[in-house]
Amino acid sequence: HCHGLAWSDDENDSSSKLKFNNFFYVSLYDHMYTRGYVEDMLDSDELPMCGCIEEMSPVSRADCTEMDTETVFKIEYDQTNDKLSASLQDSYNFDFRACQGTNPSNGGNANNDLASHVHRLKLEGKISSDSEERVFETLVGYAEPGNNNNEEACASAYKETTGLEYPVNNHQPQGFLDSAKADMIKGWTCDNDEPLTSIDVELYFGGPKGSGSYTVTVTASDESEGAVKQKCGGGDNHRFNVVPTEAMITAIMEGDMHVYAYGLDPLGNTYKGLSRSPKSYNNYATEGFLDSVTDGLIKGWACDKDTPLESIGVHLYFGGPAGSGSHTVEIIAGDTSENAVSKKCDGGDNHRFNVVMDDVMKNAMEDGDGKVYSYGLDTYGDENRNKQLNRSPKSV
């Protein structure tokens, strides 16, 4: 949606005197406060959200608002001195309305169209022909005021200015967010309009685009396999692999625990959320085994595949399950573990625990149901992912 306003070169004309009132109404009241238009139409730092028309990129057309004024004068004739005087009264009424304009092509009425309003100002002698021509260099579809889809005018202006064929934008970005784990965030994306181009990806941590969440832009330029090439219509470099930084992880933890990915269109500066996005950063519940409980030692292992290189916490309950009020001990499963456990956990060498049974533990078992219960603790603190270990509970 593009919107503009124009005024007379004559400083005494009401459109010129009240141009800042009109600008305030359109930009802050009508658009921001009333309609909620608060962001750029295109996701680009190179294109301003608002500015003088010569600073804006060419568009087919724009809506328009003008001032509707009513001024009351008092005219008096002094017979004695043969003088005529006019004075402005207290009543100076004005309102805002869609611009009234004249179609540059056929001379008919064309309202709510900036190019047609500018043409009317020129016909009334309020602006110069040169000013009109400069406006029409930006409003390239001026000849068809009512056509909101005048891509032909944009294509013609682009070719005339650059000498190049107008870029065809028939596709939106596509791709997949394959995984979002502690060691790597992986996926691929491309745009079939430009299959040989590695396009950018916006990653948001802890919330979607527009939520104010932490964001990083990367280029999907890593080598991609044949299946991706076929999806993209060509090209060998459409993958991205991002190692999460401390800032990313903090944003995830403080947000909704998800990673969001959007492919950026290289032609139109638009974007598209990738398939399987968002992905939870906390993908796995804890797992493990309570191997044995003897009168002297409690053995087992536990891990969280979200962070396979970390040793997680384990809660041991004596004489009753979690929530029963039984005696509890928290330990770290940080002892050396064998290859079979490492394979189960997707990595890491320290997932075992060995706890010496003391008298307090034994007494709690005797006072309760005689069993030991064990639960792995989720790395990210999600209690719903604190799972009871296999073969738990166990008796001595």
C-alpha positions as MATLAB code, in Angstrom:
seq = 'HCHGLAWSDDENDSSSKLKFNNFFYVSLYDHMYTRGYVEDMLDSDELPMCGCIEEMSPVSRADCTEMDTETVFKIEYDQTNDKLSASLQDSYNFDFRACQGTNPSNGGNANNDLASHVHRLKLEGKISSDSEERVFETLVGYAEPGNNNNEEACASAYKETTGLEYPVNNHQPQGFLDSAKADMIKGWTCDNDEPLTSIDVELYFGGPKGSGSYTVTVTASDESEGAVKQKCGGGDNHRFNVVPTEAMITAIMEGDMHVYAYGLDPLGNTYKGLSRSPKSYNNYATEGFLDSVTDGLIKGWACDKDTPLESIGVHLYFGGPAGSGSHTVEIIAGDTSENAVSKKCDGGDNHRFNVVMDDVMKNAMEDGDGKVYSYGLDTYGDENRNKQLNRSPKSV';
ca = [
       0.000    0.000    0.000;
       1.462    3.355   -1.112;
       0.017    6.684   -0.032;
       0.999   10.274   -0.726;
       0.026   13.939   -0.653;
       0.808   16.986   -2.759;
       0.375   20.750   -2.417;
       0.490   23.980   -4.351;
       3.671   25.987   -4.999;
       1.770   29.050   -3.782;
       2.549   29.470   -0.075;
      -0.826   31.145    0.480;
      -2.780   28.209   -0.911;
      -4.531   26.213    1.811;
      -2.924   22.953    0.589;
       0.502   24.505    1.182;
      -0.334   26.206    4.474;
      -1.824   23.004    5.896;
       0.572   20.450    4.353;
       2.043   19.509    7.733;
      -1.441   18.994    9.184;
      -2.137   16.661    6.269;
       1.155   14.848    6.732;
       0.471   14.363   10.459;
      -3.044   13.067    9.747;
      -1.962   10.563    7.094;
       1.239    9.244    8.679;
       0.462    9.241   12.389;
      -3.297    9.321   12.906;
      -4.939    7.607    9.939;
      -2.217    5.086    9.086;
      -0.367    4.362   12.325;
      -2.998    4.962   15.015;
      -6.169    3.990   13.136;
      -4.962    1.250   10.770;
      -1.791    0.018   12.442;
       0.538    0.627    9.478;
       3.862    0.785   11.320;
       6.392   -1.107    9.186;
       8.042   -0.879    5.791;
       6.064   -2.368    2.931;
       9.257   -4.057    1.744;
      11.721   -5.751    4.044;
      14.768   -3.757    2.974;
      17.105   -1.258    4.616;
      17.688    0.384    1.235;
      14.096    1.521    0.710;
      12.657    4.227    2.977;
       9.249    3.776    4.554;
       8.421    7.408    3.733;
      10.111   10.360    2.078;
       9.924   12.895   -0.738;
       8.739   11.292   -3.944;
      12.122   11.609   -5.664;
      13.590    9.442   -2.877;
      11.060    6.655   -3.323;
      11.249    3.641   -5.606;
       8.993    3.571   -8.672;
       5.483    2.177   -8.111;
       2.469    1.800  -10.361;
       0.226    4.117   -8.279;
      -0.483    5.544   -4.820;
      -3.544    6.582   -2.830;
      -3.841   10.230   -1.852;
      -5.315   12.496    0.859;
      -5.989   16.240    0.549;
      -7.321   19.051    2.741;
     -10.953   20.121    2.340;
     -11.016   23.702    3.629;
     -13.703   26.307    4.303;
     -12.542   29.861    5.023;
     -14.899   32.681    6.094;
     -13.949   36.300    5.237;
     -15.637   39.573    6.072;
     -15.455   42.191    3.302;
     -16.119   45.842    4.145;
     -16.278   48.978    1.985;
     -15.268   52.315    3.556;
     -17.276   54.874    1.610;
     -15.524   57.839    3.194;
     -12.044   56.729    2.207;
     -13.171   54.683   -0.796;
     -11.398   51.575    0.519;
     -12.270   47.892    0.324;
     -10.932   45.625    3.101;
     -11.174   41.900    3.820;
     -10.531   40.173    7.146;
     -10.359   36.511    8.070;
     -12.994   35.535   10.617;
     -12.556   33.075   13.467;
     -14.139   30.295   11.403;
     -11.447   28.367    9.511;
     -12.773   24.852    8.990;
     -10.895   22.022    7.361;
     -11.205   18.271    7.024;
      -9.350   15.431    5.315;
     -10.634   13.532    2.301;
      -9.502   11.356   -0.590;
      -7.857   13.533   -3.236;
      -9.933   14.762   -6.123;
      -8.024   14.400   -9.351;
      -8.121   14.432  -13.137;
      -7.149   11.338  -15.122;
      -4.025   12.261  -17.150;
      -5.153    9.960  -19.977;
      -8.734   11.079  -20.649;
      -9.453   14.103  -18.468;
     -12.100   12.306  -16.453;
     -12.452   12.340  -12.681;
     -10.033   10.077  -10.825;
     -10.185   10.339   -7.067;
      -7.907    8.876   -4.381;
      -5.020    8.725   -6.845;
      -1.863   10.763   -6.259;
      -0.856   11.026   -9.938;
      -4.321   12.276  -10.927;
      -4.320   14.794   -8.060;
      -0.911   16.089   -9.176;
      -2.239   16.385  -12.751;
      -5.177   18.472  -11.472;
      -2.798   20.764   -9.574;
      -0.828   21.248  -12.795;
      -3.981   22.012  -14.801;
      -4.994   24.608  -12.198;
      -1.570   26.254  -12.427;
      -0.618   25.348   -8.863;
       2.476   23.332   -9.819;
       4.704   23.307  -12.899;
       4.744   20.794  -15.727;
       8.300   19.940  -14.688;
       7.115   18.993  -11.200;
       4.394   16.800  -12.691;
       6.897   15.020  -14.921;
       9.173   14.303  -11.972;
       6.236   12.842  -10.027;
       5.290   10.660  -12.974;
       8.843    9.248  -13.028;
       7.996    7.568   -9.721;
       4.275    6.922  -10.286;
       4.971    4.976  -13.470;
       1.369    3.760  -13.871;
      -0.057    7.305  -13.882;
      -1.909    6.666  -17.145;
      -4.122    4.039  -15.469;
      -5.202    5.521  -12.120;
      -7.487    2.666  -11.068;
      -5.126   -0.216  -11.862;
      -3.621   -1.610   -8.655;
      -1.911   -4.474  -10.517;
      -0.183   -2.542  -13.271;
       2.927   -4.696  -13.471;
       3.295   -3.828  -17.161;
       3.987   -0.187  -16.307;
       6.621   -1.231  -13.777;
       8.265   -3.567  -16.299;
       8.363   -0.868  -18.976;
       9.874    1.700  -16.590;
      12.474   -0.811  -15.373;
      13.587   -1.687  -18.899;
      13.733    1.960  -19.944;
      15.830    2.914  -16.908;
      18.231   -0.051  -16.787;
      18.192   -1.422  -20.314;
      17.573   -4.860  -18.802;
      14.649   -7.223  -18.947;
      12.259   -6.910  -16.008;
      12.954   -9.630  -13.391;
      10.246  -12.260  -13.370;
       8.994  -12.981   -9.863;
       6.760  -16.018  -10.246;
       7.876  -17.907   -7.161;
       8.212  -17.379   -3.457;
      11.156  -18.720   -1.483;
      10.859  -22.339   -0.395;
      12.806  -24.687    1.811;
      12.924  -26.594    5.085;
      14.145  -25.912    8.598;
      15.501  -29.416    9.127;
      16.621  -29.193   12.746;
      17.331  -26.782   15.578;
      19.656  -28.380   18.108;
      22.255  -27.238   20.603;
      25.128  -28.044   18.237;
      23.633  -26.889   14.921;
      20.649  -25.256   13.201;
      20.256  -26.750    9.736;
      18.095  -26.303    6.679;
      17.908  -25.228    3.071;
      16.145  -22.557    1.052;
      16.037  -21.203   -2.493;
      13.962  -19.202   -4.947;
      13.072  -20.907   -8.222;
      13.121  -17.524   -9.989;
      16.880  -17.420   -9.304;
      17.932  -21.089   -8.935;
      21.664  -20.359   -9.194;
      21.535  -17.731   -6.436;
      22.158  -18.525   -2.767;
      19.460  -16.539   -0.991;
      19.390  -15.116    2.523;
      17.608  -16.630    5.509;
      16.323  -14.749    8.545;
      16.482  -16.780   11.756;
      14.456  -15.625   14.762;
      15.115  -17.003   18.227;
      12.394  -17.260   20.862;
       9.591  -15.768   18.777;
       8.395  -15.212   15.180;
       9.228  -12.348   12.830;
       7.659   -9.141   14.071;
       7.652  -10.184   17.732;
      10.832   -8.298   18.567;
      12.807  -11.496   19.050;
      16.557  -11.742   18.436;
      17.350  -12.265   14.749;
      20.316  -13.205   12.573;
      20.513  -13.170    8.762;
      22.632  -15.808    7.035;
      23.129  -16.850    3.418;
      22.116  -20.368    2.411;
      25.316  -20.950    0.458;
      26.588  -24.290    1.777;
      26.770  -27.218   -0.605;
      23.402  -28.919   -1.146;
      22.516  -32.377   -2.388;
      20.885  -33.402   -5.659;
      17.386  -33.618   -4.160;
      17.550  -29.972   -3.095;
      18.941  -28.939   -6.480;
      15.981  -30.621   -8.153;
      13.532  -28.816   -5.845;
      15.170  -25.476   -6.605;
      15.397  -25.939  -10.349;
      19.195  -25.803  -10.247;
      22.143  -24.625   -8.194;
      24.487  -26.479   -5.853;
      24.595  -24.141   -2.850;
      21.295  -23.795   -0.994;
      21.992  -25.165    2.505;
      22.674  -23.308    5.752;
      24.333  -24.597    8.934;
      24.468  -22.268   11.925;
      26.193  -23.011   15.232;
      24.028  -21.432   17.988;
      25.779  -18.620   19.831;
      25.245  -17.652   23.450;
      23.041  -14.742   22.331;
      20.844  -17.077   20.264;
      20.478  -19.577   23.099;
      19.657  -16.830   25.606;
      16.948  -15.472   23.298;
      15.488  -18.963   22.861;
      15.447  -19.597   26.592;
      13.865  -16.217   27.346;
      11.316  -16.631   24.547;
       9.078  -19.490   23.432;
      11.888  -22.075   23.024;
      11.511  -22.135   19.226;
      13.603  -21.162   16.192;
      11.838  -19.563   13.208;
      13.281  -19.441    9.667;
      12.230  -17.284    6.683;
      13.633  -17.344    3.160;
      14.105  -13.870    1.611;
      13.036  -13.279   -1.979;
      16.071  -11.910   -3.900;
      13.848  -10.017   -6.345;
      10.934   -8.625   -4.402;
      12.335   -8.270   -0.873;
       9.429  -10.332    0.412;
       9.781  -13.417    2.581;
       8.298  -16.847    3.203;
       8.408  -19.020    6.304;
      10.230  -22.274    5.627;
       8.459  -25.622    5.948;
       8.741  -27.237    9.406;
       9.399  -23.805   10.867;
       9.272  -23.097   13.741;
      11.200  -25.885   15.411;
      11.397  -26.428   19.113;
      14.908  -26.064   20.456;
      13.879  -28.543   23.144;
      13.103  -31.591   21.039;
      13.746  -34.487   23.394;
      12.644  -35.700   26.786;
      15.333  -37.142   29.046;
      16.105  -40.838   28.852;
      18.216  -43.468   30.581;
      18.183  -46.547   32.840;
      18.172  -47.199   36.551;
      20.444  -50.241   36.280;
      20.644  -51.469   39.873;
      19.892  -50.640   43.517;
      21.824  -52.556   46.177;
      22.297  -52.001   49.877;
      25.468  -50.115   49.114;
      25.219  -48.539   45.616;
      22.719  -47.062   43.094;
      23.796  -47.198   39.451;
      22.394  -45.939   36.174;
      22.737  -43.466   33.335;
      20.745  -40.528   31.964;
      21.037  -37.914   29.201;
      19.170  -35.339   27.117;
      19.660  -35.634   23.350;
      19.114  -31.884   22.985;
      22.518  -31.454   24.649;
      24.308  -34.782   24.191;
      27.695  -33.475   25.323;
      26.366  -32.266   28.669;
      25.916  -34.287   31.868;
      22.372  -33.774   33.117;
      20.865  -33.785   36.586;
      19.020  -36.772   38.072;
      16.505  -36.771   40.915;
      16.453  -39.852   43.154;
      13.391  -40.415   45.363;
      13.508  -42.878   48.251;
      10.351  -44.628   49.449;
       7.947  -43.072   46.967;
       7.648  -41.404   43.538;
       8.045  -37.695   42.694;
       5.354  -35.655   44.361;
       4.786  -38.072   47.233;
       6.917  -36.124   49.714;
       9.585  -38.799   49.838;
      13.247  -38.050   50.543;
      14.974  -36.615   47.443;
      18.582  -36.311   46.339;
      19.741  -34.466   43.182;
      22.906  -35.726   41.513;
      24.730  -35.182   38.212;
      25.103  -38.082   35.792;
      28.700  -37.101   35.081;
      30.672  -40.330   35.440;
      32.391  -41.931   32.459;
      29.981  -43.900   30.270;
      30.583  -46.607   27.686;
      30.163  -46.377   23.906;
      26.723  -48.000   23.990;
      25.414  -45.198   26.209;
      27.113  -42.546   24.073;
      25.368  -43.993   21.035;
      21.990  -43.913   22.801;
      22.553  -40.260   23.756;
      23.826  -39.164   20.302;
      27.197  -38.326   21.825;
      29.058  -37.513   25.002;
      31.245  -39.617   27.291;
      29.898  -38.719   30.748;
      26.323  -39.864   31.355;
      26.602  -42.419   34.199;
      25.867  -42.005   37.901;
      27.003  -44.080   40.887;
      25.540  -43.125   44.272;
      26.584  -44.624   47.607;
      23.489  -45.428   49.697;
      23.606  -43.693   53.105;
      21.482  -44.287   56.224;
      19.085  -41.417   55.445;
      18.277  -42.973   52.070;
      17.866  -46.424   53.588;
      15.591  -45.161   56.362;
      13.442  -43.273   53.851;
      13.014  -46.455   51.816;
      12.044  -48.412   54.917;
       9.541  -45.736   55.948;
       8.077  -45.696   52.453;
       7.382  -48.315   49.829;
      10.910  -49.764   49.824;
      11.776  -48.515   46.324;
      14.095  -46.008   44.611;
      12.658  -43.819   41.835;
      14.892  -41.972   39.340;
      14.082  -39.103   36.927;
      16.291  -37.374   34.357;
      16.127  -33.549   34.466;
      15.551  -31.656   31.211;
      18.498  -29.442   30.258;
      16.216  -26.475   29.554;
      14.077  -26.831   32.648;
      10.899  -28.163   31.011;
       9.298  -30.260   33.765;
       7.144  -32.059   31.196;
      10.342  -33.527   29.745;
      11.694  -34.775   33.105;
      11.107  -38.471   32.424;
      11.353  -41.405   34.803;
      14.248  -43.611   33.767;
      13.643  -47.087   32.380;
      13.478  -49.882   35.021;
      12.610  -47.300   37.647;
      11.527  -47.844   40.420;
      13.772  -50.560   41.849;
      13.901  -52.282   45.229;
      17.072  -53.339   47.028;
];
